[in-house]
mmCIF file of C-alpha atoms and ligand atoms in Angstrom:
data_model
loop_
_atom_site.group_PDB
_atom_site.id
_atom_site.type_symbol
_atom_site.label_atom_id
_atom_site.label_comp_id
_atom_site.label_asym_id
_atom_site.label_seq_id
_atom_site.Cartn_x
_atom_site.Cartn_y
_atom_site.Cartn_z
ATOM 1 C CA MET A 1 7.809 0.385 35.427
ATOM 2 C CA LYS A 2 7.685 2.043 32.027
ATOM 3 C CA VAL A 3 7.788 0.760 28.459
ATOM 4 C CA LEU A 4 9.544 2.550 25.619
ATOM 5 C CA VAL A 5 7.603 2.175 22.346
ATOM 6 C CA ILE A 6 9.482 2.675 19.099
ATOM 7 C CA ASN A 7 8.002 3.037 15.618
ATOM 8 C CA SER A 8 10.939 3.166 13.246
ATOM 9 C CA GLY A 9 10.259 4.252 9.658
ATOM 10 C CA SER A 10 12.577 4.630 6.691
ATOM 11 C CA SER A 11 13.646 8.184 7.604
ATOM 12 C CA SER A 12 11.950 8.750 10.947
ATOM 13 C CA ILE A 13 11.561 7.304 14.431
ATOM 14 C CA LYS A 14 8.500 8.006 16.578
ATOM 15 C CA TYR A 15 8.713 7.054 20.235
ATOM 16 C CA GLN A 16 6.876 7.221 23.535
ATOM 17 C CA LEU A 17 7.863 6.362 27.070
ATOM 18 C CA LEU A 18 4.713 5.375 28.910
ATOM 19 C CA ASP A 19 3.195 3.549 31.818
ATOM 20 C CA PRO A 20 1.370 0.548 30.357
ATOM 21 C CA ASP A 21 -1.015 0.323 33.316
ATOM 22 C CA SER A 22 -2.209 3.905 33.581
ATOM 23 C CA GLY A 23 -1.459 4.898 29.985
ATOM 24 C CA ASP A 24 0.342 8.020 31.259
ATOM 25 C CA VAL A 25 2.898 9.279 28.739
ATOM 26 C CA VAL A 26 6.155 10.353 30.397
ATOM 27 C CA ALA A 27 7.826 11.569 27.217
ATOM 28 C CA SER A 28 7.348 11.333 23.481
ATOM 29 C CA GLY A 29 8.922 12.587 20.332
ATOM 30 C CA VAL A 30 9.942 12.158 16.759
ATOM 31 C CA VAL A 31 13.228 12.019 14.865
ATOM 32 C CA GLN A 32 12.860 13.135 11.260
ATOM 33 C CA ARG A 33 14.906 13.353 8.065
ATOM 34 C CA ILE A 34 17.306 10.626 9.177
ATOM 35 C CA GLY A 35 20.186 10.238 6.716
ATOM 36 C CA GLU A 36 19.511 13.541 4.963
ATOM 37 C CA PRO A 37 22.923 15.150 4.690
ATOM 38 C CA VAL A 38 21.954 18.786 5.214
ATOM 39 C CA ALA A 39 19.722 20.048 7.977
ATOM 40 C CA ASP A 40 17.534 23.003 6.902
ATOM 41 C CA GLY A 41 17.297 24.636 10.316
ATOM 42 C CA THR A 42 13.998 23.021 11.306
ATOM 43 C CA PRO A 43 14.498 20.585 14.171
ATOM 44 C CA THR A 44 15.403 16.996 13.301
ATOM 45 C CA ILE A 45 14.341 15.835 16.771
ATOM 46 C CA GLU A 46 11.419 17.125 18.805
ATOM 47 C CA HIS A 47 11.130 15.655 22.276
ATOM 48 C CA SER A 48 8.343 16.498 24.752
ATOM 49 C CA SER A 49 8.501 15.737 28.428
ATOM 50 C CA GLY A 50 6.817 17.286 31.453
ATOM 51 C CA GLY A 51 5.150 19.963 29.321
ATOM 52 C CA LYS A 52 8.468 21.121 27.861
ATOM 53 C CA THR A 53 9.797 20.654 24.332
ATOM 54 C CA TYR A 54 13.429 19.850 23.631
ATOM 55 C CA GLU A 55 14.847 20.139 20.117
ATOM 56 C CA HIS A 56 17.860 18.988 18.158
ATOM 57 C CA ASP A 57 18.656 20.877 14.942
ATOM 58 C CA GLY A 58 21.700 19.007 13.636
ATOM 59 C CA VAL A 59 21.963 16.310 10.988
ATOM 60 C CA VAL A 60 20.978 12.804 12.126
ATOM 61 C CA LEU A 61 23.277 10.432 10.269
ATOM 62 C CA ASP A 62 21.413 7.182 10.824
ATOM 63 C CA HIS A 63 18.846 5.490 13.087
ATOM 64 C CA ALA A 64 21.457 4.482 15.690
ATOM 65 C CA ALA A 65 22.725 8.060 15.942
ATOM 66 C CA GLY A 66 19.113 9.297 16.133
ATOM 67 C CA LEU A 67 18.246 6.972 19.010
ATOM 68 C CA GLN A 68 21.443 7.912 20.860
ATOM 69 C CA LEU A 69 20.449 11.588 20.566
ATOM 70 C CA VAL A 70 16.962 10.724 21.806
ATOM 71 C CA PHE A 71 18.478 8.940 24.809
ATOM 72 C CA ASP A 72 20.550 12.066 25.525
ATOM 73 C CA LEU A 73 17.336 14.144 25.413
ATOM 74 C CA PHE A 74 15.671 11.714 27.812
ATOM 75 C CA ALA A 75 18.579 12.245 30.237
ATOM 76 C CA GLU A 76 18.469 16.030 29.729
ATOM 77 C CA SER A 77 14.738 16.068 30.500
ATOM 78 C CA GLY A 78 15.274 14.131 33.731
ATOM 79 C CA HIS A 79 14.388 10.609 32.570
ATOM 80 C CA ASP A 80 17.689 8.802 32.079
ATOM 81 C CA LEU A 81 16.543 5.553 30.444
ATOM 82 C CA ALA A 82 19.354 3.593 32.110
ATOM 83 C CA GLU A 83 17.902 4.587 35.497
ATOM 84 C CA GLU A 84 14.224 4.529 34.580
ATOM 85 C CA GLY A 85 13.917 0.771 35.201
ATOM 86 C CA LEU A 86 12.477 0.030 31.765
ATOM 87 C CA ARG A 87 10.288 -3.064 31.732
ATOM 88 C CA ALA A 88 10.529 -3.514 27.956
ATOM 89 C CA VAL A 89 11.050 -1.819 24.633
ATOM 90 C CA GLY A 90 8.083 -2.446 22.320
ATOM 91 C CA HIS A 91 8.677 -2.157 18.580
ATOM 92 C CA ARG A 92 5.958 -1.681 15.995
ATOM 93 C CA VAL A 93 6.767 -4.076 13.161
ATOM 94 C CA VAL A 94 4.700 -3.802 10.019
ATOM 95 C CA HIS A 95 4.821 -7.260 8.440
ATOM 96 C CA GLY A 96 4.851 -10.532 10.345
ATOM 97 C CA GLY A 97 4.132 -12.645 7.249
ATOM 98 C CA GLU A 98 2.914 -16.183 8.021
ATOM 99 C CA VAL A 99 5.428 -16.451 10.845
ATOM 100 C CA PHE A 100 4.516 -13.944 13.541
ATOM 101 C CA PHE A 101 0.981 -13.498 14.811
ATOM 102 C CA GLU A 102 1.579 -12.643 18.452
ATOM 103 C CA PRO A 103 3.789 -10.187 20.318
ATOM 104 C CA THR A 104 7.214 -11.814 20.131
ATOM 105 C CA LEU A 105 10.310 -11.534 22.309
ATOM 106 C CA ILE A 106 13.113 -10.345 20.064
ATOM 107 C CA THR A 107 16.155 -12.577 19.590
ATOM 108 C CA ASP A 108 18.804 -12.637 16.851
ATOM 109 C CA ALA A 109 16.718 -15.264 15.018
ATOM 110 C CA VAL A 110 13.561 -13.126 15.250
ATOM 111 C CA VAL A 111 15.418 -10.131 13.813
ATOM 112 C CA ARG A 112 16.672 -12.275 10.918
ATOM 113 C CA THR A 113 13.159 -13.516 10.167
ATOM 114 C CA ILE A 114 11.681 -9.992 10.256
ATOM 115 C CA SER A 115 14.437 -9.015 7.854
ATOM 116 C CA ASP A 116 13.687 -12.033 5.626
ATOM 117 C CA LEU A 117 10.073 -10.837 5.395
ATOM 118 C CA SER A 118 11.249 -7.570 3.798
ATOM 119 C CA SER A 119 10.165 -8.639 0.319
ATOM 120 C CA LEU A 120 6.562 -8.373 1.607
ATOM 121 C CA ALA A 121 7.119 -4.873 3.062
ATOM 122 C CA PRO A 122 10.205 -3.422 1.381
ATOM 123 C CA LEU A 123 9.726 0.081 2.786
ATOM 124 C CA HIS A 124 8.782 -0.904 6.313
ATOM 125 C CA ASN A 125 10.447 -4.066 7.603
ATOM 126 C CA PRO A 126 14.068 -2.993 6.887
ATOM 127 C CA ALA A 127 13.388 0.280 8.755
ATOM 128 C CA ASN A 128 11.828 -1.657 11.648
ATOM 129 C CA VAL A 129 14.913 -3.894 11.808
ATOM 130 C CA VAL A 130 17.262 -0.916 11.949
ATOM 131 C CA GLY A 131 15.230 0.518 14.835
ATOM 132 C CA ILE A 132 15.304 -2.796 16.680
ATOM 133 C CA GLU A 133 19.044 -3.256 16.224
ATOM 134 C CA SER A 134 19.815 0.283 17.384
ATOM 135 C CA ALA A 135 17.651 -0.099 20.493
ATOM 136 C CA ARG A 136 19.165 -3.481 21.333
ATOM 137 C CA LYS A 137 22.665 -1.986 21.165
ATOM 138 C CA LEU A 138 21.744 0.963 23.374
ATOM 139 C CA LEU A 139 19.659 -1.029 25.875
ATOM 140 C CA PRO A 140 21.183 -4.542 25.863
ATOM 141 C CA GLU A 141 19.726 -5.458 29.271
ATOM 142 C CA VAL A 142 16.112 -4.558 28.466
ATOM 143 C CA PRO A 143 13.798 -7.166 26.862
ATOM 144 C CA GLN A 144 12.660 -6.065 23.423
ATOM 145 C CA VAL A 145 9.315 -7.083 21.965
ATOM 146 C CA ALA A 146 8.010 -6.972 18.391
ATOM 147 C CA VAL A 147 4.303 -6.228 17.928
ATOM 148 C CA PHE A 148 3.100 -6.893 14.394
ATOM 149 C CA ASP A 149 0.630 -4.808 12.404
ATOM 150 C CA THR A 150 -0.582 -7.936 10.610
ATOM 151 C CA ALA A 151 -1.075 -10.144 13.697
ATOM 152 C CA PHE A 152 -4.742 -9.426 14.467
ATOM 153 C CA PHE A 153 -5.743 -10.644 10.995
ATOM 154 C CA HIS A 154 -3.777 -13.889 11.044
ATOM 155 C CA HIS A 155 -6.832 -15.980 11.882
ATOM 156 C CA MET A 156 -9.148 -14.560 9.222
ATOM 157 C CA PRO A 157 -11.033 -17.318 7.371
ATOM 158 C CA ALA A 158 -9.268 -18.721 4.305
ATOM 159 C CA ALA A 159 -11.968 -17.264 2.051
ATOM 160 C CA ALA A 160 -11.063 -13.749 3.228
ATOM 161 C CA LYS A 161 -7.300 -14.343 3.077
ATOM 162 C CA THR A 162 -7.058 -15.929 -0.338
ATOM 163 C CA TYR A 163 -6.550 -14.139 -3.661
ATOM 164 C CA ALA A 164 -8.092 -15.961 -6.606
ATOM 165 C CA ILE A 165 -4.834 -16.580 -8.446
ATOM 166 C CA ASP A 166 -2.785 -19.703 -9.200
ATOM 167 C CA THR A 167 -2.353 -21.454 -5.848
ATOM 168 C CA LYS A 168 1.229 -22.568 -6.429
ATOM 169 C CA ILE A 169 2.444 -19.126 -7.447
ATOM 170 C CA ALA A 170 0.618 -17.559 -4.505
ATOM 171 C CA ALA A 171 2.092 -20.036 -2.012
ATOM 172 C CA ALA A 172 5.635 -19.793 -3.383
ATOM 173 C CA ASN A 173 5.578 -16.012 -3.054
ATOM 174 C CA GLY A 174 3.590 -15.486 0.141
ATOM 175 C CA VAL A 175 0.774 -13.889 -1.821
ATOM 176 C CA ARG A 176 -2.319 -13.722 0.405
ATOM 177 C CA ARG A 177 -4.242 -11.078 2.289
ATOM 178 C CA TYR A 178 -2.492 -10.152 5.565
ATOM 179 C CA GLY A 179 -4.150 -6.891 6.635
ATOM 180 C CA PHE A 180 -2.517 -3.987 8.518
ATOM 181 C CA HIS A 181 -3.358 -1.532 11.326
ATOM 182 C CA GLY A 182 -4.134 -4.695 13.320
ATOM 183 C CA THR A 183 -2.906 -3.209 16.595
ATOM 184 C CA SER A 184 -5.375 -0.344 16.174
ATOM 185 C CA HIS A 185 -8.325 -2.528 15.117
ATOM 186 C CA GLU A 186 -7.731 -4.866 18.052
ATOM 187 C CA TYR A 187 -7.267 -2.056 20.586
ATOM 188 C CA VAL A 188 -10.283 -0.061 19.402
ATOM 189 C CA SER A 189 -12.592 -3.096 19.285
ATOM 190 C CA GLY A 190 -11.540 -3.867 22.880
ATOM 191 C CA GLN A 191 -12.275 -0.271 23.899
ATOM 192 C CA VAL A 192 -15.708 -0.580 22.271
ATOM 193 C CA ALA A 193 -16.498 -3.655 24.374
ATOM 194 C CA ASP A 194 -15.388 -1.796 27.523
ATOM 195 C CA PHE A 195 -17.419 1.276 26.566
ATOM 196 C CA LEU A 196 -20.556 -0.776 25.913
ATOM 197 C CA GLU A 197 -19.861 -2.866 29.035
ATOM 198 C CA ARG A 198 -20.182 -5.999 26.942
ATOM 199 C CA ASP A 199 -17.937 -8.985 26.510
ATOM 200 C CA ARG A 200 -16.038 -8.645 23.250
ATOM 201 C CA THR A 201 -16.848 -12.264 22.393
ATOM 202 C CA ASP A 202 -20.560 -11.296 22.240
ATOM 203 C CA LEU A 203 -20.097 -8.402 19.826
ATOM 204 C CA ASN A 204 -20.045 -8.121 16.044
ATOM 205 C CA GLN A 205 -18.215 -4.976 15.051
ATOM 206 C CA ILE A 206 -17.112 -2.890 12.101
ATOM 207 C CA VAL A 207 -14.072 -0.722 12.861
ATOM 208 C CA LEU A 208 -13.192 2.093 10.463
ATOM 209 C CA HIS A 209 -9.578 3.202 10.986
ATOM 210 C CA LEU A 210 -9.513 6.376 8.877
ATOM 211 C CA GLY A 211 -6.161 8.126 9.152
ATOM 212 C CA ASN A 212 -3.695 9.069 6.474
ATOM 213 C CA GLY A 213 -3.640 5.325 5.823
ATOM 214 C CA ALA A 214 -7.130 3.837 6.123
ATOM 215 C CA SER A 215 -8.622 0.402 6.627
ATOM 216 C CA ALA A 216 -11.865 -1.188 7.747
ATOM 217 C CA SER A 217 -12.324 -4.476 9.552
ATOM 218 C CA ALA A 218 -15.161 -6.860 10.287
ATOM 219 C CA ILE A 219 -14.818 -8.434 13.733
ATOM 220 C CA ARG A 220 -16.953 -11.294 14.991
ATOM 221 C CA GLY A 221 -16.750 -12.063 18.691
ATOM 222 C CA GLY A 222 -13.371 -10.362 19.085
ATOM 223 C CA ARG A 223 -11.798 -12.060 16.049
ATOM 224 C CA ALA A 224 -11.171 -10.329 12.735
ATOM 225 C CA VAL A 225 -13.002 -12.046 9.900
ATOM 226 C CA ASP A 226 -12.163 -9.551 7.150
ATOM 227 C CA THR A 227 -10.218 -6.382 6.476
ATOM 228 C CA THR A 228 -9.668 -4.073 3.536
ATOM 229 C CA MET A 229 -5.857 -4.088 3.301
ATOM 230 C CA GLY A 230 -4.231 -7.094 1.686
ATOM 231 C CA LEU A 231 -0.744 -8.306 0.796
ATOM 232 C CA THR A 232 0.306 -4.680 1.239
ATOM 233 C CA PRO A 233 -1.402 -1.606 2.724
ATOM 234 C CA LEU A 234 -2.358 -0.476 -0.789
ATOM 235 C CA GLU A 235 -5.599 -2.451 -1.063
ATOM 236 C CA GLY A 236 -9.035 -1.317 0.040
ATOM 237 C CA LEU A 237 -10.192 2.154 1.025
ATOM 238 C CA VAL A 238 -9.183 5.399 -0.665
ATOM 239 C CA MET A 239 -6.457 6.928 1.541
ATOM 240 C CA GLY A 240 -4.533 10.185 1.915
ATOM 241 C CA THR A 241 -2.059 9.331 -0.839
ATOM 242 C CA ARG A 242 -2.882 5.681 -1.723
ATOM 243 C CA SER A 243 -5.409 4.649 -4.353
ATOM 244 C CA GLY A 244 -6.835 1.657 -2.501
ATOM 245 C CA ASP A 245 -8.655 -0.855 -4.744
ATOM 246 C CA LEU A 246 -8.300 -0.543 -8.478
ATOM 247 C CA ASP A 247 -8.381 -2.734 -11.546
ATOM 248 C CA PRO A 248 -4.924 -4.429 -11.596
ATOM 249 C CA GLY A 249 -5.126 -4.004 -15.373
ATOM 250 C CA ILE A 250 -4.376 -0.297 -14.805
ATOM 251 C CA ILE A 251 -0.836 -1.240 -13.756
ATOM 252 C CA PHE A 252 -0.143 -3.156 -16.983
ATOM 253 C CA HIS A 253 -1.794 -0.432 -19.014
ATOM 254 C CA LEU A 254 0.407 2.300 -17.510
ATOM 255 C CA ILE A 255 3.581 0.249 -17.917
ATOM 256 C CA ARG A 256 2.736 -0.534 -21.556
ATOM 257 C CA THR A 257 1.446 2.834 -22.649
ATOM 258 C CA ALA A 258 2.520 5.633 -20.292
ATOM 259 C CA ASP A 259 6.297 5.138 -20.331
ATOM 260 C CA MET A 260 6.244 4.231 -16.644
ATOM 261 C CA ASN A 261 8.239 1.437 -15.016
ATOM 262 C CA VAL A 262 7.205 -0.652 -12.016
ATOM 263 C CA ASP A 263 8.745 1.767 -9.520
ATOM 264 C CA ASP A 264 6.976 4.717 -11.158
ATOM 265 C CA VAL A 265 3.608 2.973 -10.836
ATOM 266 C CA ASP A 266 4.420 1.935 -7.258
ATOM 267 C CA ALA A 267 5.150 5.575 -6.372
ATOM 268 C CA LEU A 268 2.036 6.754 -8.248
ATOM 269 C CA LEU A 269 -0.322 4.419 -6.417
ATOM 270 C CA ASN A 270 1.248 4.748 -2.954
ATOM 271 C CA ARG A 271 2.236 8.413 -2.838
ATOM 272 C CA GLN A 272 0.500 10.420 -5.558
ATOM 273 C CA SER A 273 -2.990 8.914 -5.513
ATOM 274 C CA GLY A 274 -5.961 8.792 -3.158
ATOM 275 C CA ILE A 275 -7.282 12.128 -1.904
ATOM 276 C CA LYS A 276 -4.017 13.810 -2.909
ATOM 277 C CA GLY A 277 -4.103 12.455 -6.448
ATOM 278 C CA LEU A 278 -7.676 13.607 -6.898
ATOM 279 C CA SER A 279 -7.583 16.991 -5.142
ATOM 280 C CA GLY A 280 -3.932 18.023 -4.731
ATOM 281 C CA VAL A 281 -4.085 17.866 -0.908
ATOM 282 C CA ASN A 282 -4.043 14.844 1.388
ATOM 283 C CA ASP A 283 -5.114 16.416 4.679
ATOM 284 C CA PHE A 284 -8.862 16.319 5.303
ATOM 285 C CA ARG A 285 -8.786 19.729 6.973
ATOM 286 C CA GLU A 286 -7.483 21.258 3.746
ATOM 287 C CA LEU A 287 -9.862 19.140 1.676
ATOM 288 C CA GLY A 288 -12.787 20.496 3.724
ATOM 289 C CA ARG A 289 -11.643 24.081 3.124
ATOM 290 C CA LEU A 290 -11.343 23.451 -0.624
ATOM 291 C CA ILE A 291 -14.823 21.921 -0.750
ATOM 292 C CA GLU A 292 -16.227 25.022 0.965
ATOM 293 C CA THR A 293 -14.750 27.215 -1.763
ATOM 294 C CA GLY A 294 -16.637 25.136 -4.335
ATOM 295 C CA ASP A 295 -13.553 23.298 -5.635
ATOM 296 C CA ALA A 296 -14.921 20.589 -7.955
ATOM 297 C CA ALA A 297 -11.882 18.289 -7.719
ATOM 298 C CA ALA A 298 -11.977 18.336 -3.913
ATOM 299 C CA THR A 299 -15.710 17.605 -3.932
ATOM 300 C CA LEU A 300 -15.183 14.635 -6.255
ATOM 301 C CA ALA A 301 -12.303 13.360 -4.048
ATOM 302 C CA PHE A 302 -14.633 13.382 -1.024
ATOM 303 C CA GLU A 303 -17.347 11.580 -2.992
ATOM 304 C CA VAL A 304 -14.971 8.885 -4.248
ATOM 305 C CA TYR A 305 -13.663 8.385 -0.696
ATOM 306 C CA ILE A 306 -17.165 8.023 0.750
ATOM 307 C CA HIS A 307 -18.337 5.782 -2.099
ATOM 308 C CA ARG A 308 -15.528 3.288 -1.393
ATOM 309 C CA LEU A 309 -16.054 3.440 2.345
ATOM 310 C CA ARG A 310 -19.791 2.730 2.020
ATOM 311 C CA ARG A 311 -19.109 -0.144 -0.332
ATOM 312 C CA TYR A 312 -17.079 -1.882 2.389
ATOM 313 C CA ILE A 313 -19.523 -1.006 5.163
ATOM 314 C CA GLY A 314 -22.208 -2.695 3.071
ATOM 315 C CA ALA A 315 -19.986 -5.709 2.450
ATOM 316 C CA TYR A 316 -19.235 -6.117 6.148
ATOM 317 C CA LEU A 317 -22.889 -5.732 7.156
ATOM 318 C CA VAL A 318 -23.676 -8.674 4.911
ATOM 319 C CA GLU A 319 -20.613 -10.644 6.004
ATOM 320 C CA LEU A 320 -21.395 -10.242 9.709
ATOM 321 C CA GLY A 321 -25.171 -10.595 9.344
ATOM 322 C CA ARG A 322 -25.748 -8.804 12.644
ATOM 323 C CA VAL A 323 -23.739 -5.728 13.603
ATOM 324 C CA ASP A 324 -23.705 -4.360 17.154
ATOM 325 C CA ALA A 325 -21.238 -1.487 16.743
ATOM 326 C CA ILE A 326 -19.689 0.612 13.999
ATOM 327 C CA THR A 327 -16.711 2.638 15.216
ATOM 328 C CA PHE A 328 -14.751 5.493 13.693
ATOM 329 C CA THR A 329 -11.121 5.979 14.727
ATOM 330 C CA ALA A 330 -7.764 7.595 13.724
ATOM 331 C CA GLY A 331 -7.143 11.163 12.488
ATOM 332 C CA VAL A 332 -10.039 11.477 10.026
ATOM 333 C CA GLY A 333 -12.395 9.085 11.821
ATOM 334 C CA GLU A 334 -11.973 10.853 15.176
ATOM 335 C CA ASN A 335 -12.174 14.404 13.837
ATOM 336 C CA ASP A 336 -14.163 14.681 10.635
ATOM 337 C CA ALA A 337 -17.898 14.772 11.382
ATOM 338 C CA LYS A 338 -18.748 15.219 7.672
ATOM 339 C CA VAL A 339 -16.999 11.974 6.732
ATOM 340 C CA ARG A 340 -18.820 10.122 9.530
ATOM 341 C CA ALA A 341 -22.245 11.513 8.561
ATOM 342 C CA ALA A 342 -21.776 10.773 4.863
ATOM 343 C CA ALA A 343 -20.424 7.270 5.489
ATOM 344 C CA LEU A 344 -23.609 6.164 7.258
ATOM 345 C CA ALA A 345 -26.282 8.376 5.676
ATOM 346 C CA GLY A 346 -29.597 6.737 4.760
ATOM 347 C CA LEU A 347 -29.022 3.428 6.580
ATOM 348 C CA GLU A 348 -31.865 3.818 9.107
ATOM 349 C CA ARG A 349 -33.592 0.704 7.798
ATOM 350 C CA TYR A 350 -30.557 -1.282 9.017
ATOM 351 C CA GLY A 351 -30.789 0.265 12.493
ATOM 352 C CA ILE A 352 -27.864 2.588 11.699
ATOM 353 C CA ALA A 353 -28.094 6.339 12.227
ATOM 354 C CA VAL A 354 -25.885 9.274 13.188
ATOM 355 C CA ASP A 355 -27.227 11.963 15.524
ATOM 356 C CA GLU A 356 -26.133 15.355 14.245
ATOM 357 C CA ALA A 357 -25.610 17.028 17.622
ATOM 358 C CA ARG A 358 -23.638 14.073 18.991
ATOM 359 C CA ASN A 359 -21.627 13.795 15.778
ATOM 360 C CA THR A 360 -20.550 17.432 15.766
ATOM 361 C CA ALA A 361 -19.869 17.717 19.520
ATOM 362 C CA LYS A 362 -16.179 18.232 20.295
ATOM 363 C CA SER A 363 -14.740 15.484 22.450
ATOM 364 C CA ARG A 364 -11.526 13.495 22.769
ATOM 365 C CA THR A 365 -13.024 10.503 24.542
ATOM 366 C CA ALA A 366 -14.983 7.446 23.436
ATOM 367 C CA ARG A 367 -18.577 8.407 22.710
ATOM 368 C CA TYR A 368 -21.812 7.532 20.980
ATOM 369 C CA ILE A 369 -22.752 9.385 17.829
ATOM 370 C CA SER A 370 -25.851 7.250 17.191
ATOM 371 C CA PRO A 371 -29.154 8.473 18.641
ATOM 372 C CA GLU A 372 -30.286 7.298 22.075
ATOM 373 C CA GLY A 373 -31.600 3.737 21.899
ATOM 374 C CA ALA A 374 -30.426 3.035 18.327
ATOM 375 C CA GLU A 375 -30.175 -0.627 17.364
ATOM 376 C CA VAL A 376 -26.568 -0.332 16.209
ATOM 377 C CA ALA A 377 -24.130 1.632 18.400
ATOM 378 C CA VAL A 378 -22.219 4.097 16.222
ATOM 379 C CA LEU A 379 -19.159 5.281 18.128
ATOM 380 C CA VAL A 380 -16.070 7.442 17.919
ATOM 381 C CA VAL A 381 -13.199 5.856 19.846
ATOM 382 C CA PRO A 382 -9.669 7.309 19.852
ATOM 383 C CA THR A 383 -7.038 4.794 18.851
ATOM 384 C CA ASN A 384 -3.784 4.465 20.783
ATOM 385 C CA GLU A 385 -1.365 2.100 19.088
ATOM 386 C CA GLU A 386 1.502 3.071 21.408
ATOM 387 C CA LEU A 387 -0.473 2.097 24.498
ATOM 388 C CA ALA A 388 -1.557 -1.163 22.866
ATOM 389 C CA ILE A 389 2.085 -1.970 22.003
ATOM 390 C CA ALA A 390 3.240 -1.012 25.514
ATOM 391 C CA ARG A 391 0.600 -3.238 27.112
ATOM 392 C CA ALA A 392 1.314 -6.175 24.801
ATOM 393 C CA SER A 393 5.053 -5.836 25.522
ATOM 394 C CA ALA A 394 4.564 -5.579 29.283
ATOM 395 C CA ARG A 395 2.262 -8.619 29.274
ATOM 396 C CA LEU A 396 4.765 -10.679 27.328
ATOM 397 C CA VAL A 397 7.739 -9.944 29.579
ATOM 398 C CA GLY A 398 5.584 -10.445 32.688
HETATM 399 P P1 LIG B 401 -3.467 9.617 11.322
HETATM 400 O O1 LIG B 401 -2.812 8.886 10.192
HETATM 401 O O2 LIG B 401 -4.418 8.778 12.110
HETATM 402 O O3 LIG B 401 -2.511 10.393 12.176
HETATM 403 O O4 LIG B 401 -4.423 10.726 10.624
HETATM 404 C C1 LIG B 401 -3.868 11.845 9.981
HETATM 405 C C2 LIG B 401 -4.933 12.527 9.159
HETATM 406 O O5 LIG B 401 -6.060 12.863 9.959
HETATM 407 C C3 LIG B 401 -4.501 13.847 8.573
HETATM 408 O O6 LIG B 401 -3.808 13.675 7.347
HETATM 409 C C4 LIG B 401 -5.822 14.554 8.342
HETATM 410 O O7 LIG B 401 -6.323 14.211 7.065
HETATM 411 C C5 LIG B 401 -6.743 13.961 9.379
HETATM 412 N N1 LIG B 401 -7.096 14.910 10.431
HETATM 413 C C6 LIG B 401 -6.409 15.233 11.530
HETATM 414 N N2 LIG B 401 -7.062 16.167 12.267
HETATM 415 C C7 LIG B 401 -8.211 16.441 11.600
HETATM 416 C C8 LIG B 401 -9.336 17.311 11.838
HETATM 417 N N3 LIG B 401 -9.410 18.090 12.919
HETATM 418 N N4 LIG B 401 -10.319 17.294 10.915
HETATM 419 C C9 LIG B 401 -10.276 16.495 9.833
HETATM 420 N N5 LIG B 401 -9.239 15.666 9.571
HETATM 421 C C10 LIG B 401 -8.227 15.625 10.432
#
């Protein structure tokens, strides 16, 4: 029995139909430019199944229309969802606030609460709700499950969750550190335990999820004790287009002196900063090419990125005291050997080293990049949030 996983964004829906036991993907695809009135000829839906690609070029009016078109493509490619015997639909939901910290069976009340949490994730939760409502309408008989990006960090110690601001104001407004990418950090740390053939409760780990968004976590015995993202995904590491940590005074300064309003600064820090703000590109493949041409801005962007990453690795080494494994995952972490080497350079005295041949070997599976017999296992482990969501959904519905 298969699970359909849906990740609904503000103008896109990514989806996968997969077998939660084997991890085999039956079909996957993406709907893009939802609600944009004019299609420009490039496909709005790309659906892959059985090695073939199916496309839809027309306008997609809204999420419900997009999902209906996806369901038609499923039928066209020989996997009619009504006949597939779906076990569950698993939805990625970004913010669970204080309320949700486990995979949750979706009811009307759950949808309302996810919607009520929108002030904490104004771009994400409303889009997640639209995806959930569309899927519930189209598949009313199939149990739907919400899996929250914040859940894995719910049990972080109070010291790691608390911002040092007025307690009453913080409590009244839900201001605390929640963390994101939790599904990935949890899945990858579990894969690490399997790979090392150790019980996850015996391991202290640092997981570096370096994708377009990026976050690090410190995990003690299978439980997250710290992470770099906070109330929103803006805090922490330098990312593709997000600044990560900065002096909050910069926000007031820009509003007072640069003729920018709150929305302008929000857009600046979330979409025009990070690697893109510093170098003009946000993809690490392009950044690497620019660095090779001697581009000074690209070189500085790389250095700022690595500087921030090392600062957190150092913090988590101290926080955990003993570290058994440091793991790189997501688009940059899985593919960029230069980032991995620079992140951990010169740490031999802490038992941490990266073997050059292992680091630059091409592989898509979990592997060591530390030298044989090193004290700390340094690993590259591919993340798979869809599989984690499918498994959590299947477990919940039994
Ligand atoms: P994700 O958010 O995990 O999908 O990661 C996307 C990012 O991974 C892209 O924006 C690139 O910066 C990076 N990436 C993907 N493939 C490569 C590669 N082969 N080398 C370096 N970076 C890559």
